[in-house]
Amino acid sequence: MIKTNNQDIILPAFIKSVEVEANHPEASQNKSTKSKFHLLQPLRTRLDNLEIKNREFAHFLAKLIPAQCPFERNIILFGRKIAHIPPLCKLNPLYDQFVALRFRALCYLVDECGEDIQPYY
């Protein structure tokens, strides 16, 4: 909250005032260090560069990584839907890499091995 002329101005949490950042130089330093260091980046790179060259490995990945989020549920009581649990997989920081890896495994099975991938959907 910022006070101006005896009036309170309430800013949403996602808006940072210029005055606050100018008074706190360590805030701008923290911003730059966070963008330079990513803890999971080596693992993301390794998963993105993983090549599928084996039929058994492709089958293993297609079975291991689910096609849709297994945590999404509708809670039904006496025939009426009372709650919905949304898919939580997007909270996984490596979600995009796992989905891409499963897609590459399925593409390998279709393109290189000529298999039908209907059982994996």
CSV table of C-alpha atoms in Angstrom, one decimal:
chain,number,residue,atom,x,y,z
A,1,MET,CA,0.0,0.0,0.0
A,2,ILE,CA,1.3,3.4,-0.9
A,3,LYS,CA,0.2,6.6,0.8
A,4,THR,CA,-0.2,9.8,-1.3
A,5,ASN,CA,-1.9,13.0,-0.2
A,6,ASN,CA,-3.5,11.2,2.7
A,7,GLN,CA,-5.1,8.7,0.3
A,8,ASP,CA,-4.3,5.0,0.3
A,9,ILE,CA,-3.6,3.4,-3.1
A,10,ILE,CA,-3.7,-0.4,-3.1
A,11,LEU,CA,-1.7,-2.1,-5.8
A,12,PRO,CA,-2.1,-5.7,-6.7
A,13,ALA,CA,0.6,-8.1,-5.7
A,14,PHE,CA,1.9,-8.6,-9.2
A,15,ILE,CA,2.5,-4.8,-9.8
A,16,LYS,CA,5.7,-3.5,-8.3
A,17,SER,CA,6.1,0.2,-7.9
A,18,VAL,CA,9.2,1.9,-9.4
A,19,GLU,CA,9.8,3.6,-6.1
A,20,VAL,CA,10.1,0.4,-4.2
A,21,GLU,CA,12.6,-1.1,-6.7
A,22,ALA,CA,14.6,2.1,-6.7
A,23,ASN,CA,14.8,2.1,-2.9
A,24,HIS,CA,15.8,-1.6,-2.7
A,25,PRO,CA,18.7,-2.4,-5.1
A,26,GLU,CA,19.0,-5.9,-3.7
A,27,ALA,CA,15.6,-6.7,-5.2
A,28,SER,CA,16.9,-6.0,-8.7
A,29,GLN,CA,20.1,-8.1,-7.9
A,30,ASN,CA,17.9,-11.0,-6.9
A,31,LYS,CA,15.9,-10.8,-10.1
A,32,SER,CA,19.1,-11.0,-12.2
A,33,THR,CA,20.6,-13.9,-10.3
A,34,LYS,CA,17.3,-15.9,-10.5
A,35,SER,CA,17.2,-15.6,-14.3
A,36,LYS,CA,20.8,-16.8,-14.7
A,37,PHE,CA,20.7,-19.9,-12.5
A,38,HIS,CA,18.2,-22.6,-13.2
A,39,LEU,CA,18.5,-25.7,-11.1
A,40,LEU,CA,16.7,-28.1,-13.4
A,41,GLN,CA,18.1,-26.8,-16.7
A,42,PRO,CA,20.7,-29.6,-17.0
A,43,LEU,CA,18.0,-32.2,-16.5
A,44,ARG,CA,15.7,-30.5,-19.0
A,45,THR,CA,18.5,-30.4,-21.6
A,46,ARG,CA,19.3,-34.1,-21.0
A,47,LEU,CA,15.7,-35.1,-21.4
A,48,ASP,CA,15.3,-33.0,-24.5
A,49,ASN,CA,18.4,-34.5,-26.1
A,50,LEU,CA,17.5,-38.1,-25.2
A,51,GLU,CA,17.2,-40.1,-28.5
A,52,ILE,CA,15.0,-43.1,-28.8
A,53,LYS,CA,16.8,-45.9,-30.7
A,54,ASN,CA,15.4,-49.0,-29.1
A,55,ARG,CA,12.0,-50.6,-29.4
A,56,GLU,CA,11.9,-51.9,-25.8
A,57,PHE,CA,12.9,-48.5,-24.4
A,58,ALA,CA,10.2,-46.8,-26.5
A,59,HIS,CA,7.6,-49.2,-25.2
A,60,PHE,CA,8.8,-48.6,-21.6
A,61,LEU,CA,8.5,-44.8,-22.0
A,62,ALA,CA,5.1,-45.0,-23.6
A,63,LYS,CA,3.8,-47.2,-20.7
A,64,LEU,CA,5.6,-45.2,-18.0
A,65,ILE,CA,4.5,-41.6,-19.0
A,66,PRO,CA,0.7,-41.3,-18.9
A,67,ALA,CA,-1.2,-39.8,-21.8
A,68,GLN,CA,-3.3,-37.6,-19.5
A,69,CYS,CA,-3.0,-36.5,-15.9
A,70,PRO,CA,-3.9,-39.4,-13.5
A,71,PHE,CA,-4.7,-37.1,-10.7
A,72,GLU,CA,-7.7,-35.4,-12.3
A,73,ARG,CA,-10.9,-36.7,-10.7
A,74,ASN,CA,-14.6,-35.9,-10.3
A,75,ILE,CA,-15.9,-36.7,-6.8
A,76,ILE,CA,-19.4,-38.0,-7.1
A,77,LEU,CA,-21.7,-38.6,-4.1
A,78,PHE,CA,-25.1,-40.2,-4.6
A,79,GLY,CA,-25.0,-39.7,-8.3
A,80,ARG,CA,-24.2,-35.9,-8.1
A,81,LYS,CA,-20.8,-34.3,-8.8
A,82,ILE,CA,-19.8,-32.5,-5.7
A,83,ALA,CA,-16.2,-31.6,-6.5
A,84,HIS,CA,-13.6,-31.6,-9.2
A,85,ILE,CA,-9.9,-32.1,-8.7
A,86,PRO,CA,-8.1,-30.3,-11.6
A,87,PRO,CA,-5.1,-31.9,-13.4
A,88,LEU,CA,-2.0,-31.3,-11.3
A,89,CYS,CA,0.6,-32.4,-13.8
A,90,LYS,CA,1.2,-28.9,-15.0
A,91,LEU,CA,2.8,-28.2,-11.6
A,92,ASN,CA,5.6,-30.6,-12.4
A,93,PRO,CA,8.6,-28.5,-13.6
A,94,LEU,CA,9.6,-31.2,-16.1
A,95,TYR,CA,6.1,-31.8,-17.5
A,96,ASP,CA,6.8,-30.4,-21.0
A,97,GLN,CA,10.0,-32.6,-21.3
A,98,PHE,CA,8.2,-35.8,-20.2
A,99,VAL,CA,5.3,-35.1,-22.7
A,100,ALA,CA,7.8,-34.5,-25.5
A,101,LEU,CA,9.7,-37.6,-24.6
A,102,ARG,CA,6.6,-39.7,-24.7
A,103,PHE,CA,5.7,-38.2,-28.0
A,104,ARG,CA,9.1,-39.0,-29.5
A,105,ALA,CA,8.8,-42.6,-28.2
A,106,LEU,CA,5.4,-43.0,-29.9
A,107,CYS,CA,6.7,-41.5,-33.1
A,108,TYR,CA,9.7,-43.9,-33.1
A,109,LEU,CA,7.3,-46.8,-32.7
A,110,VAL,CA,5.1,-45.6,-35.6
A,111,ASP,CA,7.8,-44.4,-38.0
A,112,GLU,CA,10.7,-46.8,-37.4
A,113,CYS,CA,9.0,-49.9,-36.1
A,114,GLY,CA,5.7,-49.6,-38.0
A,115,GLU,CA,3.7,-50.5,-34.9
A,116,ASP,CA,0.1,-49.5,-34.0
A,117,ILE,CA,0.1,-47.2,-31.0
A,118,GLN,CA,-3.7,-47.3,-30.2
A,119,PRO,CA,-3.1,-49.3,-27.0
A,120,TYR,CA,-1.1,-46.4,-25.5
A,121,TYR,CA,-4.1,-43.9,-25.8
